PDB file of C-alpha atoms in Angstrom:
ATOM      1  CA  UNK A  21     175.302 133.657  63.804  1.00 80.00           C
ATOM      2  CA  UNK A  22     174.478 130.028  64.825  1.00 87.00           C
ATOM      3  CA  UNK A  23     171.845 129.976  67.099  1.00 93.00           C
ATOM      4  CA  UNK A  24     170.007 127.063  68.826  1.00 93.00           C
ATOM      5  CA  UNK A  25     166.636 128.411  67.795  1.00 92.00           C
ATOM      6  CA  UNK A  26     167.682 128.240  64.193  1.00 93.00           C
ATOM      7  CA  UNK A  27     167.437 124.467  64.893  1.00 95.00           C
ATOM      8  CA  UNK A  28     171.227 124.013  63.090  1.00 96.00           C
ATOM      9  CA  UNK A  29     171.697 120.568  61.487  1.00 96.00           C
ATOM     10  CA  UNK A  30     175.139 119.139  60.807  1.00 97.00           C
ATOM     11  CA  UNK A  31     175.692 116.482  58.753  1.00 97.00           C
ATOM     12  CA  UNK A  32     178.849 114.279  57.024  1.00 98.00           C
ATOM     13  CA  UNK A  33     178.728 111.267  54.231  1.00 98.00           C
ATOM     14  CA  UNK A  34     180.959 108.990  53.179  1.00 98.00           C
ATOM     15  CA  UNK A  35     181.017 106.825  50.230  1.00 98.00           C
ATOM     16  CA  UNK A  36     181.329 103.035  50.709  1.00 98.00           C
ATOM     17  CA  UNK A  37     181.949  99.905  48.537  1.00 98.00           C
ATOM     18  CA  UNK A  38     179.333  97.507  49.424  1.00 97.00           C
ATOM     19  CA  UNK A  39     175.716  97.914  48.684  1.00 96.00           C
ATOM     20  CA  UNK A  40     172.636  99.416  50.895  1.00 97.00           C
ATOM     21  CA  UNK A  41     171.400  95.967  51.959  1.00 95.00           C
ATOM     22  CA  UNK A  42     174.981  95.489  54.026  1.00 95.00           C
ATOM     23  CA  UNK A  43     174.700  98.872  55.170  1.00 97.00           C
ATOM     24  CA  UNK A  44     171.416  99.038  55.900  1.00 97.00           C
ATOM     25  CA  UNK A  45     172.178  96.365  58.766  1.00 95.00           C
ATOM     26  CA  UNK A  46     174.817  98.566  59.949  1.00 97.00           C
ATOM     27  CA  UNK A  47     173.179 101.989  59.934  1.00 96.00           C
ATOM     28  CA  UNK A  48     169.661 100.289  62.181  1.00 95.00           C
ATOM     29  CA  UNK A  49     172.037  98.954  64.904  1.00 95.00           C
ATOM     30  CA  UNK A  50     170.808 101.032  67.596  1.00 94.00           C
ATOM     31  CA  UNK A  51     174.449  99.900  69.431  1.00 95.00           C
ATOM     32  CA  UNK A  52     177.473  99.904  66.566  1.00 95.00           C
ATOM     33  CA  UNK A  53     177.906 103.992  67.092  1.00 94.00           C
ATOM     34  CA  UNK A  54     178.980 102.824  70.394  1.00 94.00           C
ATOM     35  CA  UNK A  55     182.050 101.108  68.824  1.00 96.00           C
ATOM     36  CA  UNK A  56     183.714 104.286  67.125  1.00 96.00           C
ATOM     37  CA  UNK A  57     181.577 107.136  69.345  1.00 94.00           C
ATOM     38  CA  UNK A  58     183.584 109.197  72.093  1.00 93.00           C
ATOM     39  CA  UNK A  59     180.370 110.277  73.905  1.00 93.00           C
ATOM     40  CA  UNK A  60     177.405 107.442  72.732  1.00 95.00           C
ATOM     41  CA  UNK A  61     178.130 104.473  74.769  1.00 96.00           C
ATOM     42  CA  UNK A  62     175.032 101.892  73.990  1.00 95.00           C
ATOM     43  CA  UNK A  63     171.008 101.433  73.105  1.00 95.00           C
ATOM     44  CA  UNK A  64     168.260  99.435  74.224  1.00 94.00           C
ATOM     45  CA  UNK A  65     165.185  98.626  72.967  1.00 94.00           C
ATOM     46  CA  UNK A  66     161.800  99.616  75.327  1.00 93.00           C
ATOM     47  CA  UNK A  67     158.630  98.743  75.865  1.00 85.00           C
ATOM     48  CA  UNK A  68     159.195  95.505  73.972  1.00 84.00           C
ATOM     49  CA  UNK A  69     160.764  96.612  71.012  1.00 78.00           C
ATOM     50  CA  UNK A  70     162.731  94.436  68.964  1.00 73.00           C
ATOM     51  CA  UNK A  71     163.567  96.401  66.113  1.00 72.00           C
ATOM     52  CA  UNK A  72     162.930  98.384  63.480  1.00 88.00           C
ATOM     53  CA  UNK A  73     159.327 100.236  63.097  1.00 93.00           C
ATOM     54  CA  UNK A  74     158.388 103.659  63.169  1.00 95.00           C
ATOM     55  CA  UNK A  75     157.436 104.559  67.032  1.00 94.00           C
ATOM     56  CA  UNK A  76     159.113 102.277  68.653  1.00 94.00           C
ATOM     57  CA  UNK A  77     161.472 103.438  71.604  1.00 94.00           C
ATOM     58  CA  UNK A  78     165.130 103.312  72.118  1.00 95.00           C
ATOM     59  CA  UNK A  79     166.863 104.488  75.521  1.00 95.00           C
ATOM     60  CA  UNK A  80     170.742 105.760  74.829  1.00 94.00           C
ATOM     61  CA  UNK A  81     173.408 105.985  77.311  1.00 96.00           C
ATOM     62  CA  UNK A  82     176.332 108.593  76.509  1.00 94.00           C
ATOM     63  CA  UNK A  83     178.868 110.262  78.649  1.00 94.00           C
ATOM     64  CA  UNK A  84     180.675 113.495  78.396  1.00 91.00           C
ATOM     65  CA  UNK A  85     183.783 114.765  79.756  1.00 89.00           C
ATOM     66  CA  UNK A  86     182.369 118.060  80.405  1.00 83.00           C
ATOM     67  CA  UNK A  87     178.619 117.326  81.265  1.00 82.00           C
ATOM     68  CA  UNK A  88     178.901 113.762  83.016  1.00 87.00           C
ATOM     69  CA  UNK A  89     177.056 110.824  81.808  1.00 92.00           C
ATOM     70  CA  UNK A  90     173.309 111.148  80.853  1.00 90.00           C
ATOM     71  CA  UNK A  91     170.172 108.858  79.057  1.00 92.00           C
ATOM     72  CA  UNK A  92     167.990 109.767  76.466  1.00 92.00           C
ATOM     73  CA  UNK A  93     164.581 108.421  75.567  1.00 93.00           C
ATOM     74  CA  UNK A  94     164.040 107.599  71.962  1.00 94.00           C
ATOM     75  CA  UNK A  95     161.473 107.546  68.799  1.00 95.00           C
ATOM     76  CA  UNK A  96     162.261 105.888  65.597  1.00 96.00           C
ATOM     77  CA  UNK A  97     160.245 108.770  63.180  1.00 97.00           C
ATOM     78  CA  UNK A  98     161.329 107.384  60.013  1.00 97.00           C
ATOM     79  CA  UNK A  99     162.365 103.914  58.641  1.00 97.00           C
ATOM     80  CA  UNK A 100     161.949 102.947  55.128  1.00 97.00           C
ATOM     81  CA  UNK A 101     164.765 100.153  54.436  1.00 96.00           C
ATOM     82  CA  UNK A 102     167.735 100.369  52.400  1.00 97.00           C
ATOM     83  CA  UNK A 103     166.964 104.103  52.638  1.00 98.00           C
ATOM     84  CA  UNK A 104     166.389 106.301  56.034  1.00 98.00           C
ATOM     85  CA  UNK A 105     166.391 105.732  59.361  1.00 97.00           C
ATOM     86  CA  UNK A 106     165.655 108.634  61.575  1.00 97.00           C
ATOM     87  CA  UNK A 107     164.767 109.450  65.515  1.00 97.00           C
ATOM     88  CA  UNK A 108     163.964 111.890  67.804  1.00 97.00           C
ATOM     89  CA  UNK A 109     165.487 112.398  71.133  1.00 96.00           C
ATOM     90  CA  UNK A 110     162.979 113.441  74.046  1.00 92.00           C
ATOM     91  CA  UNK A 111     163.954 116.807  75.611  1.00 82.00           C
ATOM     92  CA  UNK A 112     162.304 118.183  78.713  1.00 76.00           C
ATOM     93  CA  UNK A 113     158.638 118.774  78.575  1.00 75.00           C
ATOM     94  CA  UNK A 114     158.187 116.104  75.999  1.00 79.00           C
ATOM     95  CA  UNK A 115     159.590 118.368  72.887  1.00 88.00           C
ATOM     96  CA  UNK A 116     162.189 116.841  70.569  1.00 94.00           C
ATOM     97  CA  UNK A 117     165.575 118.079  72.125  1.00 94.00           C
ATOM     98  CA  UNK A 118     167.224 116.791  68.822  1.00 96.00           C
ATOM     99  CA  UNK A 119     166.688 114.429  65.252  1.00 97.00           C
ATOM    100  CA  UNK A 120     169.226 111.930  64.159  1.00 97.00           C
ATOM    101  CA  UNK A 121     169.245 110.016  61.262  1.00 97.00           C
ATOM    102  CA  UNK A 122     170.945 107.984  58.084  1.00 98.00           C
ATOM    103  CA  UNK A 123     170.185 108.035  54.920  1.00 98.00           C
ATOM    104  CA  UNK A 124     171.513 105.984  52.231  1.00 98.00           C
ATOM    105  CA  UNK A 125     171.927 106.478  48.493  1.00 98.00           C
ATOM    106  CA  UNK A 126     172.626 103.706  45.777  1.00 97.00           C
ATOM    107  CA  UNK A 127     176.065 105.170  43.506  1.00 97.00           C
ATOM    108  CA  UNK A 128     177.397 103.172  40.652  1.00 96.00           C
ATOM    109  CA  UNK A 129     180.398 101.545  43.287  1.00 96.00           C
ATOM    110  CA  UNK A 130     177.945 101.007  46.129  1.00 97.00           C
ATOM    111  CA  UNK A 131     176.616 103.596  48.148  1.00 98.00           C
ATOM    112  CA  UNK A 132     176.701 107.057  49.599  1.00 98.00           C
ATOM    113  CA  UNK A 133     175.809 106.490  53.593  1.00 98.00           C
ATOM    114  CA  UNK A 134     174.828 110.179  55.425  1.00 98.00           C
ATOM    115  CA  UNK A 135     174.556 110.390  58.977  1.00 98.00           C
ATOM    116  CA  UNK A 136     172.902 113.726  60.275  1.00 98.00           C
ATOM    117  CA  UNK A 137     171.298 115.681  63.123  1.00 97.00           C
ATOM    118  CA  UNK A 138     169.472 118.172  63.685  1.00 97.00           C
ATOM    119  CA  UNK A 139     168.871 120.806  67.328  1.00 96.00           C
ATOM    120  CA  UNK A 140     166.321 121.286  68.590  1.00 92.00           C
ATOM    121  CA  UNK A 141     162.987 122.359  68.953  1.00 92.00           C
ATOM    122  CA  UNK A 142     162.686 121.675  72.110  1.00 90.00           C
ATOM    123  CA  UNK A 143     165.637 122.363  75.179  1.00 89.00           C
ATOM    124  CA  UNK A 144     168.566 119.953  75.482  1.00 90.00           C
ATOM    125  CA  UNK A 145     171.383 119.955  77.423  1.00 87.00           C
ATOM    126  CA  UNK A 146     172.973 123.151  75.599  1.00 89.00           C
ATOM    127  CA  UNK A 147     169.873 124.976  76.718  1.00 91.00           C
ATOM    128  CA  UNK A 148     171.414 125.773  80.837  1.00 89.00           C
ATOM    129  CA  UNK A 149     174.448 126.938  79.178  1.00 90.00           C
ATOM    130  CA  UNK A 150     173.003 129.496  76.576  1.00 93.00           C
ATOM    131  CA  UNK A 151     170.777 130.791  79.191  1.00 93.00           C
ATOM    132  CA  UNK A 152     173.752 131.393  81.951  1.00 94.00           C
ATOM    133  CA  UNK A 153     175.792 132.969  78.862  1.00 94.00           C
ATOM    134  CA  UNK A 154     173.617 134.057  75.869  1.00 91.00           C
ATOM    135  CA  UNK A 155     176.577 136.160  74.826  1.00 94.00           C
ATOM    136  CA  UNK A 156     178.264 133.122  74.448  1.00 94.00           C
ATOM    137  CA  UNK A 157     175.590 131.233  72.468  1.00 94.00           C
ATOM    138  CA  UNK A 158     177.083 131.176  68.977  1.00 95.00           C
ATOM    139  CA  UNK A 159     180.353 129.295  70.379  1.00 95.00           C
ATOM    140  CA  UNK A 160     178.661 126.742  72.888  1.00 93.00           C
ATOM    141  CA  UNK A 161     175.958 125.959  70.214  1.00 95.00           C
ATOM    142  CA  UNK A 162     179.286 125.730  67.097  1.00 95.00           C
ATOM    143  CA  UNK A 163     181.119 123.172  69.361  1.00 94.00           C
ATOM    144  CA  UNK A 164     178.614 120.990  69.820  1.00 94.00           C
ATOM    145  CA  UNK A 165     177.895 120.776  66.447  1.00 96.00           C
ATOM    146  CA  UNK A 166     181.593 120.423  65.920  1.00 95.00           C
ATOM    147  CA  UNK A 167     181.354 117.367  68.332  1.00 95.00           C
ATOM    148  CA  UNK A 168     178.926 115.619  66.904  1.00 96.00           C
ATOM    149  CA  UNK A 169     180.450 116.128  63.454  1.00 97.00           C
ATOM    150  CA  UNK A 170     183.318 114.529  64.516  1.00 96.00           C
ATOM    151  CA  UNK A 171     181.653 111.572  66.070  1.00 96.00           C
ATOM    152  CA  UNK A 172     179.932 111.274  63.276  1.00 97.00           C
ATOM    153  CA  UNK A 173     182.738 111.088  60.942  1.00 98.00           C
ATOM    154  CA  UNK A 174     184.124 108.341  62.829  1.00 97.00           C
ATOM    155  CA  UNK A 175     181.029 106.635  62.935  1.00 97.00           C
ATOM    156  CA  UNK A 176     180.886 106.464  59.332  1.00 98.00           C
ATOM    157  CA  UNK A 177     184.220 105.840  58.937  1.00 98.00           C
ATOM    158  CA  UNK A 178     183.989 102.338  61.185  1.00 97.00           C
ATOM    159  CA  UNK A 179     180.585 101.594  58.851  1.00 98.00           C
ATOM    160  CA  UNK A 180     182.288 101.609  56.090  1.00 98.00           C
ATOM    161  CA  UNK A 181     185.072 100.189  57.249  1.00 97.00           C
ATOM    162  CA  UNK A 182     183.043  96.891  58.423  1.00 97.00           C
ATOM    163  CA  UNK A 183     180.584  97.327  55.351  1.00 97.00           C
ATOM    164  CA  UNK A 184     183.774  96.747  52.959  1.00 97.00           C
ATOM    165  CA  UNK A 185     185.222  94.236  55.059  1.00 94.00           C
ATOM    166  CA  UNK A 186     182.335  91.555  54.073  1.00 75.00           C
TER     167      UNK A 186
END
């Protein structure tokens, strides 16, 4: 069973013809998932952020058929270049509601680019809906994740495509 305490963690790669440096630029832009996502629709920087360092804040916008549209408050928790790039999304009460990241990995034709995420520990969104239907919890929890797989994928997918274009 798939259960939001279990913190479940989805994640998809994809391998693409150009090197990390060209993806690396890709991967940090806090607004290209906006380009190929069906629910993340843009980034900025706050408290005078400019870019990439671990700490600094990001606010997203996304929007939802189901739930509406909705901000998130942001913390870059990992950035070492060419590599990973990671954040965590602020739930309620100040506890991570969910981790996102990118990883990259040289391969002899380029590079292997891995987007994942990760629920959890803290309440998110999902968390009103398990707790009106806990029977239900293994199916609400499974199509999110199949959601953000599937953004994900396209994500990736435009990357690459725009990585191999160069």
């Amino acid at each position: 069973m798939v259960r939001y305490a279990d913190h479940p963690r989805v994640e998809v790669d994809i391998d693409v013809a150009a090197g990390p440096t060209a993806v690396w630029g890709l991967v940090t832009d806090i607004n290209l998932p906006a380009r190929f996502s069906s629910e993340f629709k843009g980034a900025d920087w706050l408290d005078g952020a400019t870019g990439l360092r671990v700490g600094a804040t990001f606010r997203g916008r996304n929007a939802h058929d189901a739930i509406g549209a909705w901000e998130t408050s942001c913390t870059v928790v990992a950035c070492e270049p060419e590599r990973v790039f990671a954040w965590e999304v602020q739930g309620p009460g100040g506890e991570p509601s969910a981790e996102w990241g990118f990883s990259i990995e040289p391969t002899a034709d380029g590079c292997r680019v891995t987007q994942w995420a990760r629920m959890g520990p803290g309440p998110s969104g999902l968390t009103p809906a398990i707790e009106r239907m806990p029977d239900k919890e293994e199916r609400i929890v499974g199509r999110r994740l199949d959601e953000w797989r599937t953004n994900m994928t396209a994500n990736l997918e435009g990357i690459k495509a725009l990585a191999e274009a160069v």
